[in-house]
Amino acid sequence: MLRKLAVIAALVSGPAFASGIDITVEGEANGVIKIDLLEDVAPQHVERITTLAEQGKYDNVVFHRVIDGFMAQTGDVEFGIMGSDMRRAGTGGSAFPDLPAEFSDVPYERGVVGMARSQNPNSANSQFFIMFEPGYFLNGQYTVVGKVTEGLDVLDAIKRGHPRSGTITGKPDVMTKVSVTE
């Protein structure tokens, strides 16, 4: 009995396993983007992303805004589902309430994942973006939620949109499956 308690105590007191997501992308890009979620930096946002991923809400959601040299945005679980009317993609969110900002000092480097929001800093919901290049002007303005650990080549192959707006013409790339990892 004491041995079992010691094992349980060691497991509980040991380091927590970092959670992450694997995004399977299809379109011009094909492959998996692996992301380490930073639960110690943005716990509420990480919880939201993992909940939506576990519920399958991110499956078949398109990259609706992609700006070369900047970022690829996705995660509109309301209006960004492949096969739906893409004119509203990027204007929706989830059935959950918006989240309060969790700004940090983590810089927006290549491969950093941030939460998309409106003008209101406390309006992030389900959408997120992945940086192609550093974007330090975003530092302290948008919640950092993760970092790409594998699949930057897949990220780089995602279909680009209009140079200024990022709007995709034709068929966008899609997250066919988003899985939570440990």
Short mmCIF file of N, CA, C and O in Angstrom, two decimals, residues 2-130:
data_model
loop_
_atom_site.label_atom_id
_atom_site.label_comp_id
_atom_site.label_asym_id
_atom_site.label_seq_id
_atom_site.Cartn_x
_atom_site.Cartn_y
_atom_site.Cartn_z
N LEU A 2 1.89 1.29 0.86
CA LEU A 2 2.77 2.46 0.90
C LEU A 2 3.49 2.66 -0.43
O LEU A 2 3.68 3.78 -0.87
N ARG A 3 3.87 1.55 -1.06
CA ARG A 3 4.54 1.64 -2.35
C ARG A 3 3.62 2.28 -3.39
O ARG A 3 4.05 3.14 -4.16
N LYS A 4 2.34 1.88 -3.41
CA LYS A 4 1.38 2.46 -4.34
C LYS A 4 1.22 3.95 -4.08
O LYS A 4 1.18 4.76 -5.02
N LEU A 5 1.16 4.34 -2.80
CA LEU A 5 1.04 5.75 -2.47
C LEU A 5 2.27 6.53 -2.91
O LEU A 5 2.17 7.66 -3.39
N ALA A 6 3.45 5.94 -2.76
CA ALA A 6 4.68 6.59 -3.18
C ALA A 6 4.71 6.81 -4.69
O ALA A 6 5.13 7.86 -5.17
N VAL A 7 4.25 5.81 -5.43
CA VAL A 7 4.19 5.92 -6.89
C VAL A 7 3.21 7.02 -7.29
O VAL A 7 3.51 7.87 -8.14
N ILE A 8 2.05 7.03 -6.67
CA ILE A 8 1.05 8.06 -6.97
C ILE A 8 1.60 9.43 -6.62
O ILE A 8 1.47 10.38 -7.41
N ALA A 9 2.23 9.57 -5.46
CA ALA A 9 2.81 10.85 -5.05
C ALA A 9 3.87 11.32 -6.04
O ALA A 9 3.95 12.51 -6.37
N ALA A 10 4.70 10.39 -6.50
CA ALA A 10 5.74 10.75 -7.47
C ALA A 10 5.13 11.23 -8.78
O ALA A 10 5.61 12.19 -9.39
N LEU A 11 4.08 10.57 -9.21
CA LEU A 11 3.41 10.97 -10.45
C LEU A 11 2.76 12.34 -10.31
O LEU A 11 2.84 13.17 -11.20
N VAL A 12 2.11 12.57 -9.17
CA VAL A 12 1.43 13.84 -8.95
C VAL A 12 2.43 14.98 -8.81
O VAL A 12 2.22 16.06 -9.33
N SER A 13 3.54 14.74 -8.11
CA SER A 13 4.50 15.81 -7.88
C SER A 13 5.50 15.99 -9.02
O SER A 13 6.21 16.98 -9.05
N GLY A 14 5.54 15.05 -9.93
CA GLY A 14 6.47 15.12 -11.05
C GLY A 14 6.06 16.19 -12.04
O GLY A 14 5.01 16.80 -11.93
N PRO A 15 6.90 16.44 -13.03
CA PRO A 15 6.57 17.47 -14.02
C PRO A 15 5.35 17.08 -14.83
O PRO A 15 5.15 15.92 -15.17
N ALA A 16 4.52 18.07 -15.10
CA ALA A 16 3.32 17.82 -15.91
C ALA A 16 3.73 17.66 -17.37
O ALA A 16 4.66 18.32 -17.84
N PHE A 17 3.07 16.78 -18.07
CA PHE A 17 3.32 16.62 -19.49
C PHE A 17 2.70 17.79 -20.24
O PHE A 17 1.55 18.15 -19.97
N ALA A 18 3.45 18.37 -21.13
CA ALA A 18 2.92 19.47 -21.93
C ALA A 18 1.93 18.92 -22.95
O ALA A 18 2.16 17.87 -23.54
N SER A 19 0.84 19.61 -23.12
CA SER A 19 -0.13 19.19 -24.13
C SER A 19 0.22 19.86 -25.46
O SER A 19 0.97 20.83 -25.50
N GLY A 20 -0.34 19.32 -26.50
CA GLY A 20 -0.12 19.88 -27.81
C GLY A 20 -1.23 19.46 -28.74
O GLY A 20 -2.18 18.79 -28.33
N ILE A 21 -1.11 19.88 -29.99
CA ILE A 21 -2.04 19.44 -31.02
C ILE A 21 -1.25 19.07 -32.27
O ILE A 21 -0.19 19.63 -32.53
N ASP A 22 -1.78 18.11 -32.99
CA ASP A 22 -1.29 17.74 -34.32
C ASP A 22 -2.36 18.16 -35.31
O ASP A 22 -3.53 17.76 -35.16
N ILE A 23 -1.98 18.97 -36.28
CA ILE A 23 -2.91 19.44 -37.31
C ILE A 23 -2.56 18.76 -38.62
O ILE A 23 -1.47 18.98 -39.17
N THR A 24 -3.47 17.94 -39.13
CA THR A 24 -3.28 17.33 -40.45
C THR A 24 -3.85 18.29 -41.48
O THR A 24 -5.03 18.66 -41.42
N VAL A 25 -2.99 18.73 -42.41
CA VAL A 25 -3.36 19.72 -43.41
C VAL A 25 -3.42 19.06 -44.78
O VAL A 25 -2.56 18.25 -45.12
N GLU A 26 -4.45 19.42 -45.55
CA GLU A 26 -4.56 18.97 -46.95
C GLU A 26 -4.89 20.15 -47.84
O GLU A 26 -5.60 21.06 -47.43
N GLY A 27 -4.39 20.09 -49.06
CA GLY A 27 -4.61 21.15 -50.05
C GLY A 27 -3.31 21.32 -50.81
O GLY A 27 -2.70 20.34 -51.22
N GLU A 28 -2.86 22.57 -50.96
CA GLU A 28 -1.54 22.79 -51.54
C GLU A 28 -0.48 22.27 -50.59
O GLU A 28 0.57 21.80 -51.00
N ALA A 29 -0.76 22.36 -49.30
CA ALA A 29 0.11 21.79 -48.27
C ALA A 29 -0.48 20.44 -47.86
O ALA A 29 -1.70 20.31 -47.77
N ASN A 30 0.38 19.48 -47.64
CA ASN A 30 -0.07 18.16 -47.18
C ASN A 30 0.91 17.64 -46.16
O ASN A 30 2.10 17.53 -46.43
N GLY A 31 0.39 17.34 -44.97
CA GLY A 31 1.25 16.84 -43.91
C GLY A 31 0.71 17.24 -42.55
O GLY A 31 -0.44 17.64 -42.42
N VAL A 32 1.58 17.14 -41.54
CA VAL A 32 1.18 17.41 -40.16
C VAL A 32 2.01 18.53 -39.58
O VAL A 32 3.24 18.55 -39.72
N ILE A 33 1.33 19.45 -38.92
CA ILE A 33 1.98 20.51 -38.15
C ILE A 33 1.78 20.16 -36.69
O ILE A 33 0.66 20.01 -36.22
N LYS A 34 2.89 19.99 -35.96
CA LYS A 34 2.84 19.65 -34.53
C LYS A 34 3.09 20.93 -33.73
O LYS A 34 4.06 21.64 -33.99
N ILE A 35 2.21 21.16 -32.76
CA ILE A 35 2.28 22.37 -31.95
C ILE A 35 2.33 22.01 -30.48
O ILE A 35 1.52 21.21 -29.99
N ASP A 36 3.29 22.61 -29.78
CA ASP A 36 3.37 22.51 -28.33
C ASP A 36 2.54 23.66 -27.77
O ASP A 36 2.81 24.82 -28.06
N LEU A 37 1.49 23.34 -27.00
CA LEU A 37 0.65 24.37 -26.40
C LEU A 37 1.27 24.82 -25.08
O LEU A 37 1.73 23.99 -24.29
N LEU A 38 1.26 26.11 -24.84
CA LEU A 38 1.94 26.70 -23.69
C LEU A 38 0.93 26.97 -22.58
O LEU A 38 0.54 28.12 -22.33
N GLU A 39 0.55 25.90 -21.88
CA GLU A 39 -0.47 26.04 -20.84
C GLU A 39 -0.02 26.90 -19.67
O GLU A 39 -0.85 27.48 -18.98
N ASP A 40 1.27 27.04 -19.46
CA ASP A 40 1.75 27.90 -18.38
C ASP A 40 1.71 29.37 -18.78
O ASP A 40 1.73 30.25 -17.92
N VAL A 41 1.63 29.67 -20.06
CA VAL A 41 1.59 31.04 -20.56
C VAL A 41 0.14 31.51 -20.76
O VAL A 41 -0.20 32.64 -20.42
N ALA A 42 -0.71 30.65 -21.29
CA ALA A 42 -2.09 31.02 -21.61
C ALA A 42 -3.04 29.85 -21.29
O ALA A 42 -3.60 29.22 -22.19
N PRO A 43 -3.24 29.55 -20.01
CA PRO A 43 -4.02 28.36 -19.63
C PRO A 43 -5.46 28.34 -20.15
O PRO A 43 -5.94 27.29 -20.57
N GLN A 44 -6.14 29.49 -20.15
CA GLN A 44 -7.53 29.50 -20.62
C GLN A 44 -7.61 29.26 -22.12
O GLN A 44 -8.51 28.56 -22.60
N HIS A 45 -6.70 29.84 -22.86
CA HIS A 45 -6.69 29.68 -24.31
C HIS A 45 -6.30 28.26 -24.71
O HIS A 45 -6.88 27.69 -25.63
N VAL A 46 -5.32 27.68 -24.00
CA VAL A 46 -4.93 26.30 -24.27
C VAL A 46 -6.11 25.37 -23.98
O VAL A 46 -6.39 24.46 -24.75
N GLU A 47 -6.80 25.61 -22.88
CA GLU A 47 -7.96 24.79 -22.54
C GLU A 47 -9.01 24.88 -23.63
O GLU A 47 -9.60 23.87 -24.02
N ARG A 48 -9.23 26.06 -24.18
CA ARG A 48 -10.23 26.25 -25.25
C ARG A 48 -9.84 25.48 -26.49
O ARG A 48 -10.65 24.76 -27.08
N ILE A 49 -8.59 25.61 -26.92
CA ILE A 49 -8.13 24.92 -28.12
C ILE A 49 -8.22 23.41 -27.94
O ILE A 49 -8.70 22.70 -28.83
N THR A 50 -7.79 22.91 -26.79
CA THR A 50 -7.83 21.45 -26.59
C THR A 50 -9.27 20.95 -26.51
O THR A 50 -9.58 19.89 -27.04
N THR A 51 -10.15 21.72 -25.89
CA THR A 51 -11.56 21.33 -25.82
C THR A 51 -12.16 21.25 -27.22
O THR A 51 -12.81 20.26 -27.58
N LEU A 52 -11.95 22.28 -28.03
CA LEU A 52 -12.50 22.28 -29.39
C LEU A 52 -11.90 21.16 -30.23
O LEU A 52 -12.61 20.52 -31.01
N ALA A 53 -10.60 20.90 -30.06
CA ALA A 53 -9.96 19.81 -30.80
C ALA A 53 -10.53 18.46 -30.37
O ALA A 53 -10.84 17.62 -31.23
N GLU A 54 -10.66 18.26 -29.06
CA GLU A 54 -11.22 16.99 -28.57
C GLU A 54 -12.65 16.77 -29.04
O GLU A 54 -13.07 15.65 -29.29
N GLN A 55 -13.41 17.84 -29.20
CA GLN A 55 -14.79 17.75 -29.68
C GLN A 55 -14.87 17.62 -31.20
O GLN A 55 -15.96 17.47 -31.74
N GLY A 56 -13.73 17.68 -31.89
CA GLY A 56 -13.72 17.56 -33.35
C GLY A 56 -14.16 18.82 -34.07
O GLY A 56 -14.37 18.81 -35.29
N LYS A 57 -14.25 19.93 -33.37
CA LYS A 57 -14.75 21.19 -33.97
C LYS A 57 -13.79 21.78 -34.99
O LYS A 57 -14.21 22.49 -35.89
N TYR A 58 -12.47 21.52 -34.84
CA TYR A 58 -11.50 22.05 -35.79
C TYR A 58 -11.36 21.20 -37.04
O TYR A 58 -10.76 21.64 -38.02
N ASP A 59 -11.91 19.99 -37.03
CA ASP A 59 -11.80 19.11 -38.20
C ASP A 59 -12.53 19.72 -39.39
O ASP A 59 -13.68 20.18 -39.25
N ASN A 60 -11.86 19.76 -40.54
CA ASN A 60 -12.40 20.28 -41.80
C ASN A 60 -12.61 21.79 -41.78
O ASN A 60 -13.44 22.31 -42.54
N VAL A 61 -11.85 22.50 -40.96
CA VAL A 61 -11.87 23.96 -40.93
C VAL A 61 -10.72 24.47 -41.81
O VAL A 61 -9.60 23.98 -41.73
N VAL A 62 -11.00 25.48 -42.62
CA VAL A 62 -10.05 25.99 -43.60
C VAL A 62 -9.11 27.05 -43.02
O VAL A 62 -9.41 27.66 -41.99
N PHE A 63 -8.00 27.23 -43.72
CA PHE A 63 -7.14 28.39 -43.50
C PHE A 63 -7.76 29.50 -44.35
O PHE A 63 -7.64 29.49 -45.56
N HIS A 64 -8.45 30.43 -43.70
CA HIS A 64 -9.24 31.43 -44.43
C HIS A 64 -8.51 32.74 -44.70
O HIS A 64 -8.93 33.52 -45.53
N ARG A 65 -7.41 32.98 -44.00
CA ARG A 65 -6.65 34.22 -44.17
C ARG A 65 -5.16 33.87 -44.10
O ARG A 65 -4.67 33.48 -43.04
N VAL A 66 -4.48 34.01 -45.23
CA VAL A 66 -3.06 33.62 -45.29
C VAL A 66 -2.30 34.72 -46.03
O VAL A 66 -2.55 34.97 -47.20
N ILE A 67 -1.39 35.36 -45.29
CA ILE A 67 -0.62 36.47 -45.85
C ILE A 67 0.85 36.07 -45.91
O ILE A 67 1.48 35.79 -44.88
N ASP A 68 1.39 36.04 -47.13
CA ASP A 68 2.78 35.66 -47.35
C ASP A 68 3.71 36.55 -46.52
O ASP A 68 3.51 37.76 -46.46
N GLY A 69 4.69 35.94 -45.86
CA GLY A 69 5.63 36.68 -45.04
C GLY A 69 5.08 37.08 -43.69
O GLY A 69 5.78 37.74 -42.91
N PHE A 70 3.83 36.70 -43.38
CA PHE A 70 3.22 37.09 -42.12
C PHE A 70 2.67 35.88 -41.37
O PHE A 70 3.34 35.34 -40.50
N MET A 71 1.46 35.42 -41.74
CA MET A 71 0.84 34.33 -40.98
C MET A 71 -0.26 33.63 -41.77
O MET A 71 -0.73 34.12 -42.78
N ALA A 72 -0.66 32.45 -41.22
CA ALA A 72 -1.79 31.67 -41.75
C ALA A 72 -2.81 31.57 -40.62
O ALA A 72 -2.48 31.11 -39.52
N GLN A 73 -4.04 32.00 -40.89
CA GLN A 73 -5.10 32.01 -39.86
C GLN A 73 -6.17 30.97 -40.18
O GLN A 73 -6.56 30.79 -41.33
N THR A 74 -6.67 30.33 -39.12
CA THR A 74 -7.67 29.28 -39.22
C THR A 74 -8.48 29.25 -37.92
O THR A 74 -8.31 30.12 -37.07
N GLY A 75 -9.33 28.26 -37.78
CA GLY A 75 -10.02 28.04 -36.50
C GLY A 75 -11.42 28.59 -36.40
O GLY A 75 -12.00 28.56 -35.32
N ASP A 76 -12.00 29.11 -37.49
CA ASP A 76 -13.38 29.58 -37.44
C ASP A 76 -14.30 28.36 -37.51
O ASP A 76 -14.67 27.91 -38.58
N VAL A 77 -14.65 27.84 -36.34
CA VAL A 77 -15.45 26.61 -36.27
C VAL A 77 -16.92 26.85 -36.60
O VAL A 77 -17.68 25.90 -36.73
N GLU A 78 -17.31 28.11 -36.75
CA GLU A 78 -18.70 28.45 -37.09
C GLU A 78 -18.89 28.60 -38.60
O GLU A 78 -19.78 27.99 -39.18
N PHE A 79 -18.04 29.41 -39.23
CA PHE A 79 -18.22 29.72 -40.66
C PHE A 79 -17.08 29.25 -41.56
O PHE A 79 -17.13 29.45 -42.76
N GLY A 80 -16.04 28.63 -40.99
CA GLY A 80 -14.88 28.25 -41.79
C GLY A 80 -14.81 26.78 -42.14
O GLY A 80 -13.74 26.28 -42.45
N ILE A 81 -15.92 26.09 -42.11
CA ILE A 81 -15.93 24.66 -42.40
C ILE A 81 -15.93 24.43 -43.91
O ILE A 81 -16.73 25.04 -44.63
N MET A 82 -15.01 23.58 -44.37
CA MET A 82 -14.90 23.28 -45.80
C MET A 82 -16.25 22.86 -46.35
O MET A 82 -16.95 22.06 -45.74
N GLY A 83 -16.60 23.44 -47.48
CA GLY A 83 -17.87 23.11 -48.13
C GLY A 83 -18.97 24.10 -47.81
O GLY A 83 -20.02 24.09 -48.46
N SER A 84 -18.75 24.96 -46.82
CA SER A 84 -19.76 25.98 -46.51
C SER A 84 -19.47 27.25 -47.30
O SER A 84 -18.46 27.34 -48.00
N ASP A 85 -20.31 28.25 -47.16
CA ASP A 85 -20.13 29.53 -47.84
C ASP A 85 -18.94 30.25 -47.22
O ASP A 85 -19.01 30.71 -46.09
N MET A 86 -17.86 30.35 -47.96
CA MET A 86 -16.61 30.90 -47.42
C MET A 86 -16.63 32.43 -47.28
O MET A 86 -15.72 33.01 -46.71
N ARG A 87 -17.68 33.08 -47.73
CA ARG A 87 -17.73 34.54 -47.63
C ARG A 87 -17.74 35.02 -46.18
O ARG A 87 -17.33 36.14 -45.89
N ARG A 88 -18.20 34.19 -45.25
CA ARG A 88 -18.25 34.57 -43.84
C ARG A 88 -17.10 33.97 -43.03
O ARG A 88 -16.98 34.25 -41.84
N ALA A 89 -16.26 33.17 -43.67
CA ALA A 89 -15.13 32.55 -42.96
C ALA A 89 -14.27 33.63 -42.33
O ALA A 89 -13.93 34.62 -42.96
N GLY A 90 -13.97 33.44 -41.05
CA GLY A 90 -13.16 34.41 -40.32
C GLY A 90 -13.99 35.35 -39.46
O GLY A 90 -13.43 36.11 -38.68
N THR A 91 -15.31 35.27 -39.57
CA THR A 91 -16.17 36.15 -38.77
C THR A 91 -16.84 35.43 -37.61
O THR A 91 -17.55 36.04 -36.82
N GLY A 92 -16.60 34.12 -37.49
CA GLY A 92 -17.28 33.35 -36.46
C GLY A 92 -16.36 32.86 -35.37
O GLY A 92 -15.16 33.12 -35.36
N GLY A 93 -16.96 32.13 -34.45
CA GLY A 93 -16.22 31.54 -33.34
C GLY A 93 -16.94 30.28 -32.89
O GLY A 93 -17.69 29.67 -33.65
N SER A 94 -16.74 29.92 -31.65
CA SER A 94 -17.37 28.72 -31.10
C SER A 94 -18.60 29.11 -30.28
O SER A 94 -18.91 30.29 -30.13
N ALA A 95 -19.26 28.12 -29.73
CA ALA A 95 -20.42 28.36 -28.86
C ALA A 95 -19.98 28.83 -27.47
O ALA A 95 -20.83 29.25 -26.67
N PHE A 96 -18.68 28.78 -27.18
CA PHE A 96 -18.16 29.22 -25.89
C PHE A 96 -18.00 30.73 -25.86
O PHE A 96 -17.83 31.36 -26.91
N PRO A 97 -18.00 31.34 -24.67
CA PRO A 97 -17.79 32.80 -24.59
C PRO A 97 -16.36 33.19 -24.96
O PRO A 97 -15.45 32.36 -24.90
N ASP A 98 -16.20 34.46 -25.36
CA ASP A 98 -14.86 34.97 -25.65
C ASP A 98 -14.00 34.90 -24.40
O ASP A 98 -14.51 34.88 -23.27
N LEU A 99 -12.69 34.91 -24.62
CA LEU A 99 -11.72 34.76 -23.53
C LEU A 99 -11.03 36.08 -23.20
O LEU A 99 -10.74 36.88 -24.09
N PRO A 100 -10.72 36.28 -21.91
CA PRO A 100 -9.92 37.46 -21.55
C PRO A 100 -8.48 37.26 -22.03
O PRO A 100 -7.97 36.14 -22.04
N ALA A 101 -7.85 38.34 -22.42
CA ALA A 101 -6.47 38.29 -22.92
C ALA A 101 -5.55 37.67 -21.88
O ALA A 101 -5.73 37.87 -20.68
N GLU A 102 -4.58 36.91 -22.36
CA GLU A 102 -3.51 36.35 -21.52
C GLU A 102 -2.18 36.73 -22.18
O GLU A 102 -1.44 35.89 -22.67
N PHE A 103 -1.91 38.04 -22.21
CA PHE A 103 -0.70 38.52 -22.85
C PHE A 103 0.53 38.08 -22.06
O PHE A 103 0.47 37.92 -20.85
N SER A 104 1.63 37.89 -22.78
CA SER A 104 2.87 37.44 -22.16
C SER A 104 4.05 38.13 -22.82
O SER A 104 3.88 38.95 -23.72
N ASP A 105 5.25 37.77 -22.38
CA ASP A 105 6.45 38.32 -22.99
C ASP A 105 7.05 37.37 -24.03
O ASP A 105 8.16 37.58 -24.49
N VAL A 106 6.30 36.33 -24.40
CA VAL A 106 6.77 35.40 -25.45
C VAL A 106 6.70 36.15 -26.79
O VAL A 106 5.62 36.61 -27.17
N PRO A 107 7.83 36.29 -27.49
CA PRO A 107 7.83 37.06 -28.73
C PRO A 107 7.23 36.28 -29.91
O PRO A 107 7.28 35.06 -29.96
N TYR A 108 6.68 37.04 -30.85
CA TYR A 108 6.11 36.45 -32.06
C TYR A 108 7.23 36.15 -33.06
O TYR A 108 7.55 36.95 -33.92
N GLU A 109 7.80 34.96 -32.90
CA GLU A 109 8.84 34.44 -33.79
C GLU A 109 8.19 33.55 -34.84
O GLU A 109 7.01 33.21 -34.74
N ARG A 110 8.98 33.11 -35.80
CA ARG A 110 8.51 32.13 -36.80
C ARG A 110 8.00 30.89 -36.06
O ARG A 110 8.65 30.37 -35.15
N GLY A 111 6.81 30.41 -36.43
CA GLY A 111 6.25 29.21 -35.85
C GLY A 111 5.45 29.43 -34.58
O GLY A 111 4.84 28.49 -34.06
N VAL A 112 5.41 30.65 -34.06
CA VAL A 112 4.60 30.93 -32.87
C VAL A 112 3.13 30.96 -33.26
O VAL A 112 2.76 31.42 -34.34
N VAL A 113 2.29 30.43 -32.36
CA VAL A 113 0.84 30.37 -32.58
C VAL A 113 0.19 31.40 -31.66
O VAL A 113 0.43 31.40 -30.45
N GLY A 114 -0.62 32.26 -32.25
CA GLY A 114 -1.33 33.28 -31.49
C GLY A 114 -2.83 33.15 -31.69
O GLY A 114 -3.30 32.58 -32.67
N MET A 115 -3.57 33.72 -30.75
CA MET A 115 -5.04 33.72 -30.85
C MET A 115 -5.49 34.96 -31.61
O MET A 115 -5.09 36.08 -31.30
N ALA A 116 -6.35 34.74 -32.59
CA ALA A 116 -6.93 35.84 -33.34
C ALA A 116 -8.02 36.50 -32.48
O ALA A 116 -8.63 35.85 -31.63
N ARG A 117 -8.23 37.78 -32.71
CA ARG A 117 -9.25 38.52 -31.96
C ARG A 117 -9.69 39.71 -32.78
O ARG A 117 -9.09 40.04 -33.79
N SER A 118 -10.74 40.38 -32.32
CA SER A 118 -11.17 41.63 -32.95
C SER A 118 -10.39 42.78 -32.31
O SER A 118 -9.39 42.56 -31.64
N GLN A 119 -10.88 44.00 -32.45
CA GLN A 119 -10.23 45.17 -31.82
C GLN A 119 -10.19 45.03 -30.31
O GLN A 119 -9.30 45.52 -29.65
N ASN A 120 -11.17 44.34 -29.74
CA ASN A 120 -11.26 44.14 -28.30
C ASN A 120 -10.24 43.09 -27.88
O ASN A 120 -10.30 41.95 -28.34
N PRO A 121 -9.30 43.43 -27.00
CA PRO A 121 -8.28 42.46 -26.58
C PRO A 121 -8.87 41.21 -25.91
O PRO A 121 -8.22 40.17 -25.88
N ASN A 122 -10.08 41.31 -25.39
CA ASN A 122 -10.72 40.19 -24.69
C ASN A 122 -11.76 39.49 -25.57
O ASN A 122 -12.81 39.08 -25.09
N SER A 123 -11.46 39.36 -26.86
CA SER A 123 -12.42 38.78 -27.80
C SER A 123 -11.94 37.51 -28.49
O SER A 123 -12.60 37.02 -29.40
N ALA A 124 -10.81 36.94 -28.07
CA ALA A 124 -10.35 35.68 -28.67
C ALA A 124 -11.35 34.58 -28.35
O ALA A 124 -11.95 34.57 -27.27
N ASN A 125 -11.55 33.66 -29.30
CA ASN A 125 -12.54 32.61 -29.09
C ASN A 125 -12.01 31.27 -29.59
O ASN A 125 -11.58 30.44 -28.81
N SER A 126 -12.02 31.04 -30.90
CA SER A 126 -11.58 29.75 -31.44
C SER A 126 -10.51 29.90 -32.51
O SER A 126 -9.78 28.95 -32.79
N GLN A 127 -10.40 31.08 -33.11
CA GLN A 127 -9.47 31.26 -34.23
C GLN A 127 -8.05 31.50 -33.74
O GLN A 127 -7.83 32.14 -32.72
N PHE A 128 -7.11 30.97 -34.51
CA PHE A 128 -5.70 31.16 -34.20
C PHE A 128 -4.90 31.32 -35.48
O PHE A 128 -5.40 31.07 -36.57
N PHE A 129 -3.67 31.80 -35.34
CA PHE A 129 -2.80 32.00 -36.49
C PHE A 129 -1.40 31.49 -36.17
O PHE A 129 -1.00 31.42 -35.00
N ILE A 130 -0.67 31.11 -37.22
CA ILE A 130 0.69 30.61 -37.10
C ILE A 130 1.60 31.51 -37.93
O ILE A 130 1.33 31.75 -39.10
#
